[in-house]
PDB file of C-alpha atoms in Angstrom:
ATOM      1  CA  MET A  46      58.775 -76.167 -10.867  1.00  0.00           C
ATOM      2  CA  ARG A  47      55.988 -76.646  -8.351  1.00  0.00           C
ATOM      3  CA  THR A  48      53.580 -79.543  -8.983  1.00  0.00           C
ATOM      4  CA  ILE A  49      49.935 -79.791  -8.030  1.00  0.00           C
ATOM      5  CA  ASP A  50      50.799 -82.201  -5.183  1.00  0.00           C
ATOM      6  CA  SER A  51      53.163 -79.608  -3.695  1.00  0.00           C
ATOM      7  CA  LEU A  52      50.554 -76.870  -3.599  1.00  0.00           C
ATOM      8  CA  ALA A  53      48.701 -76.043  -0.385  1.00  0.00           C
ATOM      9  CA  GLU A  54      44.910 -76.063  -0.526  1.00  0.00           C
ATOM     10  CA  ALA A  55      44.646 -72.280  -0.662  1.00  0.00           C
ATOM     11  CA  ASP A  56      47.193 -72.206  -3.501  1.00  0.00           C
ATOM     12  CA  LEU A  57      45.347 -74.646  -5.737  1.00  0.00           C
ATOM     13  CA  VAL A  58      41.966 -73.079  -5.117  1.00  0.00           C
ATOM     14  CA  ALA A  59      43.452 -69.621  -5.672  1.00  0.00           C
ATOM     15  CA  LEU A  60      45.103 -70.657  -8.942  1.00  0.00           C
ATOM     16  CA  ASP A  61      41.821 -72.184 -10.137  1.00  0.00           C
ATOM     17  CA  GLY A  62      40.084 -68.935  -9.211  1.00  0.00           C
ATOM     18  CA  GLN A  63      42.614 -66.912 -11.220  1.00  0.00           C
ATOM     19  CA  ALA A  64      41.931 -69.074 -14.279  1.00  0.00           C
ATOM     20  CA  VAL A  65      38.178 -68.742 -13.853  1.00  0.00           C
ATOM     21  CA  ARG A  66      38.333 -64.978 -13.371  1.00  0.00           C
ATOM     22  CA  ALA A  67      40.437 -64.650 -16.521  1.00  0.00           C
ATOM     23  CA  SER A  68      37.714 -66.504 -18.421  1.00  0.00           C
ATOM     24  CA  VAL A  69      35.085 -64.151 -16.986  1.00  0.00           C
ATOM     25  CA  GLU A  70      37.071 -61.100 -18.080  1.00  0.00           C
ATOM     26  CA  LEU A  71      37.346 -62.538 -21.581  1.00  0.00           C
ATOM     27  CA  ALA A  72      33.671 -63.495 -21.674  1.00  0.00           C
ATOM     28  CA  ALA A  73      32.795 -59.889 -20.816  1.00  0.00           C
ATOM     29  CA  ARG A  74      34.251 -58.908 -24.203  1.00  0.00           C
ATOM     30  CA  VAL A  75      31.870 -61.165 -26.115  1.00  0.00           C
ATOM     31  CA  ARG A  76      29.288 -59.366 -28.206  1.00  0.00           C
ATOM     32  CA  PRO A  77      26.278 -60.982 -29.922  1.00  0.00           C
ATOM     33  CA  ALA A  78      28.106 -61.119 -33.246  1.00  0.00           C
ATOM     34  CA  ASP A  79      30.947 -63.038 -31.592  1.00  0.00           C
ATOM     35  CA  LEU A  80      28.788 -65.946 -30.464  1.00  0.00           C
ATOM     36  CA  SER A  81      29.030 -67.683 -33.878  1.00  0.00           C
ATOM     37  CA  ARG A  82      32.831 -67.383 -34.117  1.00  0.00           C
ATOM     38  CA  PRO A  83      34.819 -70.620 -34.304  1.00  0.00           C
ATOM     39  CA  THR A  84      37.102 -71.552 -31.426  1.00  0.00           C
ATOM     40  CA  PRO A  85      40.134 -73.860 -31.031  1.00  0.00           C
ATOM     41  CA  CYS A  86      37.681 -76.381 -29.532  1.00  0.00           C
ATOM     42  CA  LEU A  87      36.923 -77.980 -32.876  1.00  0.00           C
ATOM     43  CA  GLY A  88      33.233 -77.972 -33.673  1.00  0.00           C
ATOM     44  CA  TRP A  89      32.378 -75.363 -31.040  1.00  0.00           C
ATOM     45  CA  THR A  90      31.479 -71.774 -31.570  1.00  0.00           C
ATOM     46  CA  VAL A  91      31.989 -69.154 -28.865  1.00  0.00           C
ATOM     47  CA  TYR A  92      28.400 -69.819 -27.752  1.00  0.00           C
ATOM     48  CA  GLY A  93      29.066 -73.559 -27.556  1.00  0.00           C
ATOM     49  CA  LEU A  94      32.270 -72.986 -25.591  1.00  0.00           C
ATOM     50  CA  LEU A  95      30.502 -70.653 -23.119  1.00  0.00           C
ATOM     51  CA  ALA A  96      27.672 -73.184 -22.715  1.00  0.00           C
ATOM     52  CA  HIS A  97      30.169 -75.969 -22.033  1.00  0.00           C
ATOM     53  CA  MET A  98      32.135 -73.880 -19.570  1.00  0.00           C
ATOM     54  CA  THR A  99      28.937 -72.799 -17.776  1.00  0.00           C
ATOM     55  CA  THR A 100      27.774 -76.418 -17.474  1.00  0.00           C
ATOM     56  CA  GLN A 101      31.117 -77.608 -16.170  1.00  0.00           C
ATOM     57  CA  HIS A 102      31.123 -74.958 -13.451  1.00  0.00           C
ATOM     58  CA  TYR A 103      27.805 -76.186 -12.148  1.00  0.00           C
ATOM     59  CA  GLY A 104      28.871 -79.822 -12.487  1.00  0.00           C
ATOM     60  CA  PHE A 105      32.093 -79.393 -10.589  1.00  0.00           C
ATOM     61  CA  ALA A 106      30.332 -77.313  -7.880  1.00  0.00           C
ATOM     62  CA  ALA A 107      27.819 -80.140  -7.436  1.00  0.00           C
ATOM     63  CA  ALA A 108      30.634 -82.682  -7.334  1.00  0.00           C
ATOM     64  CA  SER A 109      32.311 -80.692  -4.549  1.00  0.00           C
ATOM     65  CA  ARG A 110      29.161 -81.287  -2.504  1.00  0.00           C
ATOM     66  CA  GLY A 111      29.198 -85.031  -3.226  1.00  0.00           C
ATOM     67  CA  GLU A 112      26.325 -84.905  -5.757  1.00  0.00           C
ATOM     68  CA  ASP A 113      26.653 -87.605  -8.449  1.00  0.00           C
ATOM     69  CA  ASP A 114      23.615 -87.021 -10.686  1.00  0.00           C
ATOM     70  CA  LEU A 115      24.692 -87.094 -14.362  1.00  0.00           C
ATOM     71  CA  ALA A 116      21.769 -84.775 -15.195  1.00  0.00           C
ATOM     72  CA  LEU A 117      23.658 -81.983 -13.456  1.00  0.00           C
ATOM     73  CA  TRP A 118      26.255 -82.205 -16.240  1.00  0.00           C
ATOM     74  CA  ARG A 119      23.821 -81.892 -19.150  1.00  0.00           C
ATOM     75  CA  LEU A 120      24.554 -78.922 -21.392  1.00  0.00           C
ATOM     76  CA  ARG A 121      22.813 -75.808 -20.104  1.00  0.00           C
ATOM     77  CA  PRO A 122      21.252 -73.180 -22.359  1.00  0.00           C
ATOM     78  CA  LEU A 123      22.538 -69.664 -21.779  1.00  0.00           C
ATOM     79  CA  GLY A 124      19.238 -67.815 -22.169  1.00  0.00           C
ATOM     80  CA  ASP A 125      19.053 -64.223 -23.358  1.00  0.00           C
ATOM     81  CA  ASP A 126      22.275 -63.159 -21.608  1.00  0.00           C
ATOM     82  CA  PRO A 127      25.027 -65.666 -22.377  1.00  0.00           C
ATOM     83  CA  VAL A 128      27.724 -63.545 -20.771  1.00  0.00           C
ATOM     84  CA  GLY A 129      25.688 -62.990 -17.624  1.00  0.00           C
ATOM     85  CA  SER A 130      24.859 -66.676 -17.429  1.00  0.00           C
ATOM     86  CA  TYR A 131      28.521 -67.509 -17.651  1.00  0.00           C
ATOM     87  CA  ARG A 132      29.502 -64.938 -15.020  1.00  0.00           C
ATOM     88  CA  THR A 133      26.917 -66.375 -12.612  1.00  0.00           C
ATOM     89  CA  SER A 134      28.182 -69.908 -13.120  1.00  0.00           C
ATOM     90  CA  ALA A 135      31.763 -68.843 -12.485  1.00  0.00           C
ATOM     91  CA  GLY A 136      30.810 -67.199  -9.203  1.00  0.00           C
ATOM     92  CA  HIS A 137      28.932 -70.361  -8.244  1.00  0.00           C
ATOM     93  CA  VAL A 138      31.869 -72.690  -8.678  1.00  0.00           C
ATOM     94  CA  MET A 139      34.382 -70.339  -7.004  1.00  0.00           C
ATOM     95  CA  GLU A 140      32.081 -70.110  -3.985  1.00  0.00           C
ATOM     96  CA  ALA A 141      31.813 -73.913  -3.878  1.00  0.00           C
ATOM     97  CA  PHE A 142      35.580 -74.365  -4.030  1.00  0.00           C
ATOM     98  CA  ALA A 143      36.162 -71.813  -1.291  1.00  0.00           C
ATOM     99  CA  VAL A 144      34.680 -74.103   1.350  1.00  0.00           C
ATOM    100  CA  GLY A 145      37.337 -75.292   3.809  1.00  0.00           C
ATOM    101  CA  GLY A 146      38.638 -78.841   3.309  1.00  0.00           C
ATOM    102  CA  VAL A 147      37.405 -79.021  -0.286  1.00  0.00           C
ATOM    103  CA  LEU A 148      40.587 -80.743  -1.490  1.00  0.00           C
ATOM    104  CA  GLU A 149      40.038 -83.577   0.979  1.00  0.00           C
ATOM    105  CA  ARG A 150      36.525 -84.301  -0.270  1.00  0.00           C
ATOM    106  CA  VAL A 151      35.613 -86.938  -2.829  1.00  0.00           C
ATOM    107  CA  PHE A 152      34.238 -85.561  -6.065  1.00  0.00           C
ATOM    108  CA  PRO A 153      31.880 -87.806  -8.065  1.00  0.00           C
ATOM    109  CA  LEU A 154      32.459 -87.160 -11.766  1.00  0.00           C
ATOM    110  CA  PRO A 155      29.752 -89.183 -13.525  1.00  0.00           C
ATOM    111  CA  GLU A 156      30.762 -87.910 -16.954  1.00  0.00           C
ATOM    112  CA  PHE A 157      33.732 -90.278 -16.668  1.00  0.00           C
ATOM    113  CA  GLY A 158      31.427 -93.219 -15.911  1.00  0.00           C
ATOM    114  CA  SER A 159      28.942 -94.438 -13.334  1.00  0.00           C
ATOM    115  CA  GLY A 160      30.422 -94.468  -9.875  1.00  0.00           C
ATOM    116  CA  VAL A 161      33.654 -92.721 -10.891  1.00  0.00           C
ATOM    117  CA  ALA A 162      35.031 -90.306  -8.286  1.00  0.00           C
ATOM    118  CA  PHE A 163      38.317 -88.508  -7.629  1.00  0.00           C
ATOM    119  CA  PRO A 164      39.988 -86.930  -4.657  1.00  0.00           C
ATOM    120  CA  GLY A 165      39.193 -83.224  -4.418  1.00  0.00           C
ATOM    121  CA  ARG A 166      42.757 -82.127  -5.167  1.00  0.00           C
ATOM    122  CA  GLN A 167      42.792 -84.108  -8.412  1.00  0.00           C
ATOM    123  CA  ALA A 168      39.275 -83.052  -9.424  1.00  0.00           C
ATOM    124  CA  ILE A 169      40.051 -79.373  -8.918  1.00  0.00           C
ATOM    125  CA  SER A 170      43.260 -79.805 -10.906  1.00  0.00           C
ATOM    126  CA  PHE A 171      41.043 -81.046 -13.786  1.00  0.00           C
ATOM    127  CA  HIS A 172      38.884 -77.933 -13.463  1.00  0.00           C
ATOM    128  CA  PHE A 173      41.972 -75.741 -13.183  1.00  0.00           C
ATOM    129  CA  ILE A 174      43.632 -76.952 -16.381  1.00  0.00           C
ATOM    130  CA  ASP A 175      40.323 -76.750 -18.256  1.00  0.00           C
ATOM    131  CA  TYR A 176      39.918 -73.098 -17.453  1.00  0.00           C
ATOM    132  CA  VAL A 177      43.496 -72.178 -18.203  1.00  0.00           C
ATOM    133  CA  VAL A 178      43.049 -73.731 -21.638  1.00  0.00           C
ATOM    134  CA  HIS A 179      39.489 -72.519 -22.168  1.00  0.00           C
ATOM    135  CA  SER A 180      40.593 -68.999 -21.342  1.00  0.00           C
ATOM    136  CA  TRP A 181      43.161 -69.370 -24.124  1.00  0.00           C
ATOM    137  CA  ASP A 182      40.455 -70.819 -26.399  1.00  0.00           C
ATOM    138  CA  LEU A 183      38.178 -67.868 -25.807  1.00  0.00           C
ATOM    139  CA  ALA A 184      40.963 -65.331 -26.223  1.00  0.00           C
ATOM    140  CA  LYS A 185      41.988 -66.879 -29.530  1.00  0.00           C
ATOM    141  CA  ALA A 186      38.394 -66.887 -30.764  1.00  0.00           C
ATOM    142  CA  LEU A 187      38.108 -63.182 -29.925  1.00  0.00           C
ATOM    143  CA  GLY A 188      41.458 -62.232 -31.373  1.00  0.00           C
ATOM    144  CA  ALA A 189      42.644 -61.291 -27.888  1.00  0.00           C
ATOM    145  CA  GLU A 190      45.416 -62.372 -25.534  1.00  0.00           C
ATOM    146  CA  VAL A 191      45.318 -63.977 -22.096  1.00  0.00           C
ATOM    147  CA  THR A 192      48.261 -63.816 -19.728  1.00  0.00           C
ATOM    148  CA  PHE A 193      48.852 -65.642 -16.467  1.00  0.00           C
ATOM    149  CA  PRO A 194      51.573 -65.257 -13.818  1.00  0.00           C
ATOM    150  CA  PRO A 195      54.524 -67.696 -13.888  1.00  0.00           C
ATOM    151  CA  ASP A 196      53.441 -69.691 -10.829  1.00  0.00           C
ATOM    152  CA  LEU A 197      50.065 -70.417 -12.434  1.00  0.00           C
ATOM    153  CA  LEU A 198      51.688 -71.453 -15.698  1.00  0.00           C
ATOM    154  CA  ASP A 199      54.156 -73.727 -13.873  1.00  0.00           C
ATOM    155  CA  ALA A 200      51.266 -75.479 -12.116  1.00  0.00           C
ATOM    156  CA  ALA A 201      49.229 -75.727 -15.307  1.00  0.00           C
ATOM    157  CA  LEU A 202      52.131 -77.216 -17.228  1.00  0.00           C
ATOM    158  CA  ALA A 203      52.576 -79.834 -14.518  1.00  0.00           C
ATOM    159  CA  VAL A 204      48.933 -80.830 -14.859  1.00  0.00           C
ATOM    160  CA  ALA A 205      49.037 -80.786 -18.664  1.00  0.00           C
ATOM    161  CA  ARG A 206      52.053 -83.090 -18.660  1.00  0.00           C
ATOM    162  CA  ALA A 207      50.269 -85.501 -16.328  1.00  0.00           C
ATOM    163  CA  VAL A 208      47.307 -85.976 -18.727  1.00  0.00           C
ATOM    164  CA  PRO A 209      47.741 -89.409 -20.316  1.00  0.00           C
ATOM    165  CA  ASP A 210      48.531 -89.254 -24.044  1.00  0.00           C
ATOM    166  CA  GLY A 211      48.169 -91.933 -26.682  1.00  0.00           C
ATOM    167  CA  ARG A 212      45.315 -93.834 -28.265  1.00  0.00           C
ATOM    168  CA  ALA A 213      42.730 -92.697 -25.701  1.00  0.00           C
ATOM    169  CA  ARG A 214      43.029 -89.161 -27.001  1.00  0.00           C
ATOM    170  CA  ARG A 215      41.911 -90.312 -30.459  1.00  0.00           C
ATOM    171  CA  GLU A 216      38.670 -91.791 -29.215  1.00  0.00           C
ATOM    172  CA  PRO A 217      35.372 -89.972 -29.817  1.00  0.00           C
ATOM    173  CA  GLY A 218      34.628 -87.695 -26.908  1.00  0.00           C
ATOM    174  CA  ALA A 219      38.239 -87.593 -25.733  1.00  0.00           C
ATOM    175  CA  ALA A 220      38.966 -84.757 -23.362  1.00  0.00           C
ATOM    176  CA  PHE A 221      41.967 -83.574 -25.395  1.00  0.00           C
ATOM    177  CA  ALA A 222      43.482 -84.266 -28.786  1.00  0.00           C
ATOM    178  CA  PRO A 223      46.892 -85.992 -28.949  1.00  0.00           C
ATOM    179  CA  ALA A 224      49.825 -83.837 -27.836  1.00  0.00           C
ATOM    180  CA  LEU A 225      51.560 -81.822 -30.518  1.00  0.00           C
ATOM    181  CA  ALA A 226      55.305 -81.507 -30.883  1.00  0.00           C
ATOM    182  CA  TRP A 227      56.146 -77.869 -30.271  1.00  0.00           C
ATOM    183  CA  SER A 228      59.348 -75.989 -29.623  1.00  0.00           C
ATOM    184  CA  GLY A 229      59.931 -72.347 -28.806  1.00  0.00           C
ATOM    185  CA  GLY A 230      57.207 -69.934 -27.934  1.00  0.00           C
ATOM    186  CA  SER A 231      55.752 -69.251 -24.537  1.00  0.00           C
ATOM    187  CA  ARG A 232      54.924 -71.435 -21.559  1.00  0.00           C
ATOM    188  CA  MET A 233      51.272 -71.094 -22.540  1.00  0.00           C
ATOM    189  CA  ASP A 234      52.133 -72.430 -25.995  1.00  0.00           C
ATOM    190  CA  GLU A 235      53.755 -75.432 -24.371  1.00  0.00           C
ATOM    191  CA  ILE A 236      50.659 -76.076 -22.243  1.00  0.00           C
ATOM    192  CA  VAL A 237      48.157 -75.948 -25.099  1.00  0.00           C
ATOM    193  CA  ALA A 238      50.387 -78.039 -27.384  1.00  0.00           C
ATOM    194  CA  ALA A 239      50.642 -80.705 -24.685  1.00  0.00           C
ATOM    195  CA  LEU A 240      46.857 -80.848 -24.750  1.00  0.00           C
ATOM    196  CA  GLY A 241      46.530 -81.101 -28.503  1.00  0.00           C
ATOM    197  CA  ARG A 242      45.900 -77.520 -29.533  1.00  0.00           C
ATOM    198  CA  SER A 243      48.003 -75.680 -32.055  1.00  0.00           C
ATOM    199  CA  PRO A 244      49.550 -72.556 -30.502  1.00  0.00           C
ATOM    200  CA  GLY A 245      49.302 -71.032 -33.963  1.00  0.00           C
ATOM    201  CA  TRP A 246      45.516 -71.302 -34.215  1.00  0.00           C
ATOM    202  CA  PRO A 247      43.900 -70.310 -36.493  1.00  0.00           C
ATOM    203  CA  GLU A 248      46.082 -72.059 -39.019  1.00  0.00           C
ATOM    204  CA  PRO A 249      47.001 -70.250 -42.242  1.00  0.00           C
ATOM    205  CA  ALA A 250      44.754 -71.073 -45.216  1.00  0.00           C
ATOM    206  CA  GLY A 251      45.806 -74.364 -46.768  1.00  0.00           C
ATOM    207  CA  ALA A 252      47.605 -75.623 -43.677  1.00  0.00           C
ATOM    208  CA  VAL A 253      47.197 -79.316 -42.876  1.00  0.00           C
ATOM    209  CA  ALA A 254      45.366 -79.999 -39.626  1.00  0.00           C
ATOM    210  CA  VAL A 255      47.308 -82.232 -37.248  1.00  0.00           C
ATOM    211  CA  LEU A 256      45.101 -81.950 -34.155  1.00  0.00           C
ATOM    212  CA  GLY A 257      43.834 -85.501 -34.062  1.00  0.00           C
ATOM    213  CA  THR A 258      40.143 -86.236 -33.540  1.00  0.00           C
ATOM    214  CA  ALA A 259      39.035 -83.802 -30.906  1.00  0.00           C
ATOM    215  CA  SER A 260      36.111 -82.457 -32.899  1.00  0.00           C
ATOM    216  CA  THR A 261      33.566 -84.174 -30.662  1.00  0.00           C
ATOM    217  CA  PRO A 262      32.774 -81.985 -27.660  1.00  0.00           C
ATOM    218  CA  SER A 263      33.447 -83.710 -24.360  1.00  0.00           C
ATOM    219  CA  SER A 264      33.482 -83.075 -20.661  1.00  0.00           C
ATOM    220  CA  SER A 265      36.866 -81.408 -20.683  1.00  0.00           C
ATOM    221  CA  ALA A 266      37.517 -80.497 -24.334  1.00  0.00           C
TER     222      ALA A 266
END
């Protein structure tokens, strides 16, 4: 299995682009009545998920340019055309990541704390795994399916397994809920379970929730 560290710059940026484009294709299916649907991101509707995803695109694009203003990460309203707003934000971040040498830049990520920054390769891996999982979130909310090629899923699983587990994931605002034990199913199931989502969402009526405390939206929920 390839890991993020073994991927060339073009590979990681391309994989991230594939995940983002999948989210755009799913967003194109959203109709006004869908905006109030629940999603696997506990506490978020489809509208809330699209707003979060839109905001993160602009935040990561700004980070790729070295901008460290926390105000750039404040939740953005989607206006009268939520799908169009999301599509525009996706194009913006893909254009920002297409700049040569982006993986060697330093990305300020003020949502993690004042003065916090990460190497470009690591920061883009954060964005990449978010949009693999958020594509799945959106698909589930719409009763649809999302599929990715094996090389993308291999890379996403490597990133998912590298996300620290434990007590930190139970804190308010944690990026992901604690990992779930899961056997069988698809590689995508393994990825989302590693990040605290139930592959079987939505759970049958009367099922006991075991997803931890990820109901508070966060920078990478």
